[in-house]
PDB file of C-alpha atoms in Angstrom:
ATOM      1  CA  MET A   1      -4.543  29.443   9.752  1.00 60.00           C
ATOM      2  CA  ILE A   2      -7.631  30.079   7.659  1.00 71.00           C
ATOM      3  CA  MET A   3      -8.997  33.516   6.871  1.00 73.00           C
ATOM      4  CA  LEU A   4     -12.503  33.839   5.454  1.00 76.00           C
ATOM      5  CA  GLY A   5     -13.521  37.201   4.039  1.00 78.00           C
ATOM      6  CA  ASP A   6     -16.656  36.120   2.201  1.00 79.00           C
ATOM      7  CA  SER A   7     -20.123  37.050   3.356  1.00 82.00           C
ATOM      8  CA  LEU A   8     -21.254  33.644   4.607  1.00 79.00           C
ATOM      9  CA  PRO A   9     -25.002  34.241   4.028  1.00 83.00           C
ATOM     10  CA  ASP A  10     -24.235  35.072   0.381  1.00 87.00           C
ATOM     11  CA  LEU A  11     -22.237  31.904  -0.332  1.00 84.00           C
ATOM     12  CA  SER A  12     -23.625  29.185  -2.577  1.00 88.00           C
ATOM     13  CA  ASP A  13     -24.364  25.829  -0.944  1.00 87.00           C
ATOM     14  CA  GLU A  14     -21.382  24.336  -2.799  1.00 83.00           C
ATOM     15  CA  ARG A  15     -18.954  26.943  -1.420  1.00 80.00           C
ATOM     16  CA  PHE A  16     -20.389  26.637   2.087  1.00 77.00           C
ATOM     17  CA  GLU A  17     -19.805  22.857   1.963  1.00 79.00           C
ATOM     18  CA  ILE A  18     -16.131  23.523   1.147  1.00 77.00           C
ATOM     19  CA  ILE A  19     -15.792  25.747   4.219  1.00 78.00           C
ATOM     20  CA  LYS A  20     -17.419  23.090   6.395  1.00 77.00           C
ATOM     21  CA  LYS A  21     -14.907  20.490   5.113  1.00 79.00           C
ATOM     22  CA  ILE A  22     -11.841  22.568   6.025  1.00 77.00           C
ATOM     23  CA  LEU A  23     -12.964  23.585   9.522  1.00 76.00           C
ATOM     24  CA  PRO A  24     -11.822  23.007  12.161  1.00 73.00           C
ATOM     25  CA  VAL A  25      -8.195  23.263  11.107  1.00 78.00           C
ATOM     26  CA  TYR A  26      -6.327  19.962  11.477  1.00 79.00           C
ATOM     27  CA  ASP A  27      -3.346  20.129  13.819  1.00 82.00           C
ATOM     28  CA  GLY A  28      -0.780  18.755  11.392  1.00 83.00           C
ATOM     29  CA  LYS A  29       1.860  20.009   9.013  1.00 86.00           C
ATOM     30  CA  GLY A  30       1.484  19.683   5.271  1.00 89.00           C
ATOM     31  CA  ARG A  31       4.661  19.748   3.207  1.00 93.00           C
ATOM     32  CA  PRO A  32       5.223  20.437  -0.477  1.00 94.00           C
ATOM     33  CA  LEU A  33       7.062  17.935  -2.649  1.00 92.00           C
ATOM     34  CA  ARG A  34       9.628  19.209  -5.141  1.00 90.00           C
ATOM     35  CA  LEU A  35       9.738  22.574  -3.380  1.00 90.00           C
ATOM     36  CA  PHE A  36      12.671  23.887  -5.395  1.00 91.00           C
ATOM     37  CA  ASP A  37      11.778  22.176  -8.671  1.00 91.00           C
ATOM     38  CA  GLU A  38       8.537  24.067  -9.354  1.00 91.00           C
ATOM     39  CA  ALA A  39       7.627  27.735  -9.022  1.00 90.00           C
ATOM     40  CA  TYR A  40       4.442  26.668  -7.233  1.00 94.00           C
ATOM     41  CA  PRO A  41       4.573  23.144  -5.775  1.00 95.00           C
ATOM     42  CA  SER A  42       1.913  20.947  -7.368  1.00 96.00           C
ATOM     43  CA  VAL A  43       1.954  18.130  -4.782  1.00 97.00           C
ATOM     44  CA  TRP A  44       1.464  18.598  -1.035  1.00 96.00           C
ATOM     45  CA  ARG A  45       1.431  15.847   1.603  1.00 97.00           C
ATOM     46  CA  LEU A  46      -0.229  15.871   5.028  1.00 96.00           C
ATOM     47  CA  PRO A  47       0.429  12.737   7.106  1.00 96.00           C
ATOM     48  CA  ILE A  48      -2.444  11.845   9.435  1.00 96.00           C
ATOM     49  CA  GLU A  49      -1.310  10.105  12.629  1.00 94.00           C
ATOM     50  CA  LYS A  50      -3.907   8.615  14.962  1.00 94.00           C
ATOM     51  CA  PRO A  51      -3.433   6.122  17.833  1.00 94.00           C
ATOM     52  CA  PHE A  52      -5.227   3.465  15.757  1.00 94.00           C
ATOM     53  CA  GLY A  53      -3.539   4.076  12.388  1.00 93.00           C
ATOM     54  CA  ARG A  54      -2.034   6.411   9.837  1.00 95.00           C
ATOM     55  CA  TRP A  55      -2.777   7.582   6.304  1.00 96.00           C
ATOM     56  CA  ASP A  56      -1.857  10.431   4.046  1.00 97.00           C
ATOM     57  CA  VAL A  57      -3.828  13.291   2.560  1.00 96.00           C
ATOM     58  CA  VAL A  58      -2.241  14.505  -0.666  1.00 97.00           C
ATOM     59  CA  GLY A  59      -3.257  17.618  -2.561  1.00 96.00           C
ATOM     60  CA  LEU A  60      -2.601  17.822  -6.304  1.00 97.00           C
ATOM     61  CA  TYR A  61      -2.689  21.341  -7.773  1.00 97.00           C
ATOM     62  CA  ASN A  62      -2.662  22.618 -11.320  1.00 97.00           C
ATOM     63  CA  TRP A  63      -1.756  26.296 -11.039  1.00 96.00           C
ATOM     64  CA  ASP A  64      -1.746  26.742 -14.845  1.00 96.00           C
ATOM     65  CA  GLU A  65      -4.674  27.813 -17.010  1.00 97.00           C
ATOM     66  CA  ASP A  66      -4.379  24.741 -19.255  1.00 97.00           C
ATOM     67  CA  GLU A  67      -5.101  21.123 -18.360  1.00 98.00           C
ATOM     68  CA  LYS A  68      -2.068  19.072 -17.364  1.00 97.00           C
ATOM     69  CA  ALA A  69      -0.980  15.858 -15.664  1.00 97.00           C
ATOM     70  CA  VAL A  70       0.017  16.068 -11.992  1.00 97.00           C
ATOM     71  CA  GLY A  71       1.318  13.092 -10.058  1.00 97.00           C
ATOM     72  CA  PHE A  72       3.764  11.616  -7.595  1.00 97.00           C
ATOM     73  CA  GLY A  73       5.569   8.411  -6.733  1.00 96.00           C
ATOM     74  CA  PHE A  74       4.581   6.716  -3.497  1.00 97.00           C
ATOM     75  CA  ASP A  75       8.232   6.654  -2.443  1.00 95.00           C
ATOM     76  CA  GLU A  76       8.273  10.488  -2.792  1.00 94.00           C
ATOM     77  CA  ILE A  77       5.721  10.786   0.003  1.00 93.00           C
ATOM     78  CA  GLY A  78       7.357   8.189   2.227  1.00 94.00           C
ATOM     79  CA  LEU A  79       5.207   5.185   1.333  1.00 95.00           C
ATOM     80  CA  ASP A  80       6.436   1.694   0.529  1.00 95.00           C
ATOM     81  CA  SER A  81       6.016   1.498  -3.258  1.00 91.00           C
ATOM     82  CA  SER A  82       5.811  -2.311  -3.127  1.00 93.00           C
ATOM     83  CA  LYS A  83       2.474  -2.139  -1.259  1.00 96.00           C
ATOM     84  CA  THR A  84      -1.024  -1.467  -2.586  1.00 96.00           C
ATOM     85  CA  TYR A  85      -2.828   1.719  -1.588  1.00 97.00           C
ATOM     86  CA  ALA A  86      -6.468   2.722  -1.957  1.00 95.00           C
ATOM     87  CA  LEU A  87      -7.007   6.311  -3.086  1.00 96.00           C
ATOM     88  CA  PHE A  88     -10.147   8.267  -2.287  1.00 94.00           C
ATOM     89  CA  ASP A  89     -11.032  11.667  -3.806  1.00 93.00           C
ATOM     90  CA  SER A  90     -12.246  14.057  -1.102  1.00 87.00           C
ATOM     91  CA  TRP A  91     -14.019  16.590  -3.339  1.00 84.00           C
ATOM     92  CA  GLU A  92     -15.765  14.027  -5.531  1.00 87.00           C
ATOM     93  CA  GLY A  93     -16.459  11.663  -2.632  1.00 86.00           C
ATOM     94  CA  ARG A  94     -15.464   8.532  -4.524  1.00 90.00           C
ATOM     95  CA  CYS A  95     -12.881   5.780  -4.474  1.00 92.00           C
ATOM     96  CA  LEU A  96     -10.381   6.005  -7.328  1.00 95.00           C
ATOM     97  CA  GLY A  97      -9.189   2.419  -6.900  1.00 94.00           C
ATOM     98  CA  ASP A  98      -6.067   0.618  -5.800  1.00 95.00           C
ATOM     99  CA  PHE A  99      -2.618   1.792  -6.886  1.00 96.00           C
ATOM    100  CA  THR A 100       0.989   0.719  -6.469  1.00 94.00           C
ATOM    101  CA  GLN A 101       4.129   2.788  -6.955  1.00 96.00           C
ATOM    102  CA  ALA A 102       2.562   6.017  -8.284  1.00 97.00           C
ATOM    103  CA  TYR A 103      -0.540   8.061  -9.098  1.00 97.00           C
ATOM    104  CA  GLU A 104      -1.136  10.636 -11.814  1.00 97.00           C
ATOM    105  CA  ALA A 105      -4.258  12.594 -12.765  1.00 97.00           C
ATOM    106  CA  ARG A 106      -5.153  15.034 -15.509  1.00 97.00           C
ATOM    107  CA  LEU A 107      -6.350  18.200 -13.840  1.00 97.00           C
ATOM    108  CA  LYS A 108      -8.266  21.014 -15.487  1.00 97.00           C
ATOM    109  CA  GLY A 109      -6.636  24.427 -15.380  1.00 97.00           C
ATOM    110  CA  THR A 110      -6.523  26.088 -11.943  1.00 96.00           C
ATOM    111  CA  SER A 111      -8.006  23.074 -10.172  1.00 95.00           C
ATOM    112  CA  CYS A 112      -7.033  20.627  -7.458  1.00 95.00           C
ATOM    113  CA  ARG A 113      -7.689  17.107  -6.241  1.00 96.00           C
ATOM    114  CA  VAL A 114      -7.416  16.062  -2.582  1.00 95.00           C
ATOM    115  CA  LEU A 115      -6.724  12.383  -1.953  1.00 96.00           C
ATOM    116  CA  SER A 116      -6.851  10.112   1.054  1.00 95.00           C
ATOM    117  CA  ILE A 117      -4.227   7.381   0.645  1.00 97.00           C
ATOM    118  CA  ARG A 118      -4.548   4.312   2.829  1.00 96.00           C
ATOM    119  CA  GLU A 119      -2.655   1.067   2.691  1.00 96.00           C
ATOM    120  CA  ARG A 120      -5.042  -1.652   1.512  1.00 95.00           C
ATOM    121  CA  LYS A 121      -5.731  -4.205   4.235  1.00 94.00           C
ATOM    122  CA  SER A 122      -6.965  -7.770   3.938  1.00 94.00           C
ATOM    123  CA  THR A 123      -9.875  -6.938   6.282  1.00 95.00           C
ATOM    124  CA  PRO A 124     -12.623  -4.290   6.063  1.00 94.00           C
ATOM    125  CA  GLN A 125     -11.417  -0.782   6.817  1.00 94.00           C
ATOM    126  CA  VAL A 126     -12.460   2.849   6.748  1.00 93.00           C
ATOM    127  CA  MET A 127     -11.437   4.418   3.436  1.00 92.00           C
ATOM    128  CA  ALA A 128     -12.696   7.947   4.084  1.00 90.00           C
ATOM    129  CA  THR A 129     -15.239  10.110   5.803  1.00 87.00           C
ATOM    130  CA  HIS A 130     -17.033  12.913   4.020  1.00 83.00           C
ATOM    131  CA  SER A 131     -17.152  15.501   6.801  1.00 82.00           C
ATOM    132  CA  HIS A 132     -13.604  16.873   6.816  1.00 85.00           C
ATOM    133  CA  ILE A 133     -10.861  17.318   4.224  1.00 86.00           C
ATOM    134  CA  THR A 134      -8.579  15.011   6.241  1.00 88.00           C
ATOM    135  CA  GLN A 135     -11.118  12.245   5.611  1.00 86.00           C
ATOM    136  CA  GLY A 136     -11.155  11.057   9.192  1.00 89.00           C
ATOM    137  CA  GLY A 137      -8.249  12.980  10.728  1.00 90.00           C
ATOM    138  CA  HIS A 138     -10.573  15.188  12.707  1.00 86.00           C
ATOM    139  CA  GLU A 139     -13.688  13.089  13.293  1.00 88.00           C
ATOM    140  CA  LEU A 140     -12.437   9.482  13.630  1.00 91.00           C
ATOM    141  CA  GLU A 141     -11.668   8.637  17.242  1.00 92.00           C
ATOM    142  CA  ASN A 142     -11.026   4.940  16.767  1.00 94.00           C
ATOM    143  CA  GLU A 143     -11.062   2.158  14.197  1.00 95.00           C
ATOM    144  CA  ARG A 144     -10.555  -1.455  15.258  1.00 94.00           C
ATOM    145  CA  TRP A 145     -10.950  -4.783  13.494  1.00 94.00           C
ATOM    146  CA  ASP A 146     -11.985  -7.674  15.766  1.00 93.00           C
ATOM    147  CA  PRO A 147     -10.957 -10.960  14.095  1.00 93.00           C
ATOM    148  CA  GLU A 148     -12.939 -13.074  16.584  1.00 93.00           C
ATOM    149  CA  THR A 149     -16.276 -11.517  15.608  1.00 90.00           C
ATOM    150  CA  SER A 150     -15.226 -10.381  12.101  1.00 90.00           C
ATOM    151  CA  SER A 151     -16.399  -6.889  13.049  1.00 91.00           C
ATOM    152  CA  LEU A 152     -15.091  -3.432  12.296  1.00 92.00           C
ATOM    153  CA  PHE A 153     -15.646  -0.977  15.133  1.00 92.00           C
ATOM    154  CA  VAL A 154     -15.498   2.747  14.342  1.00 90.00           C
ATOM    155  CA  ALA A 155     -15.930   5.631  16.789  1.00 88.00           C
ATOM    156  CA  VAL A 156     -16.616   9.146  15.508  1.00 86.00           C
ATOM    157  CA  ALA A 157     -16.916  12.470  17.318  1.00 83.00           C
ATOM    158  CA  GLY A 158     -17.626  16.099  16.605  1.00 71.00           C
ATOM    159  CA  ILE A 159     -20.055  15.525  13.748  1.00 62.00           C
ATOM    160  CA  PRO A 160     -22.739  18.250  13.804  1.00 59.00           C
ATOM    161  CA  GLU A 161     -24.627  16.955  10.752  1.00 60.00           C
ATOM    162  CA  LYS A 162     -27.719  14.799  11.079  1.00 60.00           C
ATOM    163  CA  THR A 163     -26.244  12.361   8.569  1.00 68.00           C
ATOM    164  CA  PHE A 164     -22.701  11.072   8.365  1.00 74.00           C
ATOM    165  CA  ARG A 165     -21.116   9.445   5.321  1.00 82.00           C
ATOM    166  CA  LEU A 166     -18.418   6.877   5.832  1.00 84.00           C
ATOM    167  CA  SER A 167     -16.796   4.933   2.990  1.00 88.00           C
ATOM    168  CA  LEU A 168     -15.586   1.431   3.763  1.00 90.00           C
ATOM    169  CA  GLY A 169     -13.238  -0.856   1.894  1.00 90.00           C
ATOM    170  CA  VAL A 170     -14.662  -4.365   2.006  1.00 90.00           C
ATOM    171  CA  PRO A 171     -12.361  -7.031   0.499  1.00 91.00           C
ATOM    172  CA  PRO A 172     -13.714 -10.194  -1.167  1.00 89.00           C
ATOM    173  CA  GLY A 173     -14.998 -12.689   1.373  1.00 89.00           C
ATOM    174  CA  PHE A 174     -16.465 -10.029   3.685  1.00 88.00           C
ATOM    175  CA  CYS A 175     -19.846  -8.302   3.669  1.00 83.00           C
ATOM    176  CA  VAL A 176     -21.580  -5.459   5.486  1.00 78.00           C
ATOM    177  CA  ILE A 177     -24.339  -6.883   7.680  1.00 73.00           C
ATOM    178  CA  HIS A 178     -25.315  -3.777   9.599  1.00 65.00           C
ATOM    179  CA  LEU A 179     -23.890  -0.373  10.284  1.00 63.00           C
ATOM    180  CA  CYS A 180     -24.579   1.536  13.493  1.00 59.00           C
ATOM    181  CA  LEU A 181     -23.182   4.995  14.159  1.00 55.00           C
TER     182      LEU A 181
END
């Protein structure tokens, strides 16, 4: 459930973009890690399950006034720590790189980072979308790699914007020839 009490016409463009990224509410259940180890859990995990694949959205929170490191082990969120995962920052709209076993970030006081975590594939893949905080959980309808044509097919829905940003992971040996949405 989301409750908004702000006067929407008075919001800055930056704040309005945040509201657009969290609506509509995703029909999933986020869970805190280390629930009884911290007064306010600093790591939350939301698994995204789609017919064509799965990934995780992880929120890192620094509830303190001072900067501090916040992180997690991949095994803590149910991932195979022997595999490589690509991490994408939702708020900054950028890829953070490939990681194995764990991730840690220094967060400014009272700030957060929202990550999309996807297992790195040997073929091109969607890394994130920029329309919703789930980075594809709401707007991606399908993603399919066709090895015969070496083509990635992506279907999106429910995007009211005139432009749509999609970040792709393209391994060595592949290239983007054209993109049609």
